[in-house]
Amino acid sequence: MRTTTTDPISLHDVMNPEQHPFVIDGEGDSAIKIFFENEENKRTYLDIAVEHPGNDFTTNLNNPQPMAGDDPTH
């Protein structure tokens, strides 16, 4: 398991991580333990929608708007 002490919401380094909230994302060797400065940042992180292609067909983060340079005929 990998560990990160950079709070992904505040981008601050978490000092004394053993005294802070965390989540474990994934399983086995590819899992990551993410520490947060506070419970609010942890909740914010957990509320972020995530697509799981092949498993979850209810969340679609696709942006249907055409991008600059797109061919509108396709």
C-alpha positions in Angstrom: 0.0 0.0 0.0 1.2 3.5 -0.8 0.7 6.4 1.5 0.3 10.1 0.8 0.3 12.8 3.4 -0.6 15.6 1.0 -4.3 16.5 1.6 -5.8 16.3 -2.0 -8.3 19.1 -1.1 -6.1 21.7 0.5 -2.8 20.5 -1.1 -1.1 21.0 2.3 1.2 18.4 3.8 -0.4 16.7 6.8 2.0 16.8 9.8 1.6 13.9 12.3 -0.7 11.9 9.9 -1.4 9.3 12.6 -3.6 11.9 14.3 -5.6 12.9 11.2 -8.5 11.3 9.2 -7.7 9.1 6.2 -9.3 6.9 3.6 -7.9 3.8 1.9 -8.6 3.7 -1.8 -8.2 0.5 -3.7 -7.1 -2.9 -2.6 -3.8 -4.8 -2.1 -0.5 -3.5 -3.4 -2.2 -0.9 -5.5 -4.2 0.6 -2.6 -3.4 4.1 -1.4 -3.9 5.6 2.1 -4.7 9.3 1.8 -4.5 11.5 4.9 -6.6 14.7 5.3 -6.1 17.9 7.4 -9.6 17.5 8.8 -12.9 15.7 8.5 -14.4 18.4 6.2 -11.7 17.8 3.6 -12.2 14.1 3.9 -16.0 14.4 3.3 -15.4 16.8 0.3 -13.0 14.2 -1.2 -15.5 11.4 -0.7 -18.3 13.4 -2.3 -16.4 13.8 -5.6 -18.1 11.8 -8.3 -16.0 9.1 -9.9 -16.5 7.0 -13.0 -15.8 3.3 -12.8 -15.9 2.1 -16.5 -17.2 -1.4 -16.8 -18.7 -1.3 -13.3 -20.8 1.8 -12.9 -23.0 3.0 -15.7 -24.9 5.5 -13.7 -22.2 8.2 -13.5 -21.0 9.8 -16.7 -18.5 12.6 -16.5 -18.4 13.0 -20.3 -18.6 16.6 -21.6 -21.0 16.4 -24.6 -20.1 20.0 -25.7 -17.9 20.2 -28.9 -14.3 21.3 -28.4 -12.5 23.9 -30.4 -11.4 22.2 -33.7 -14.0 19.4 -33.5 -15.6 18.5 -36.8 -19.4 19.2 -36.3 -20.4 16.8 -39.0 -19.1 13.7 -37.0 
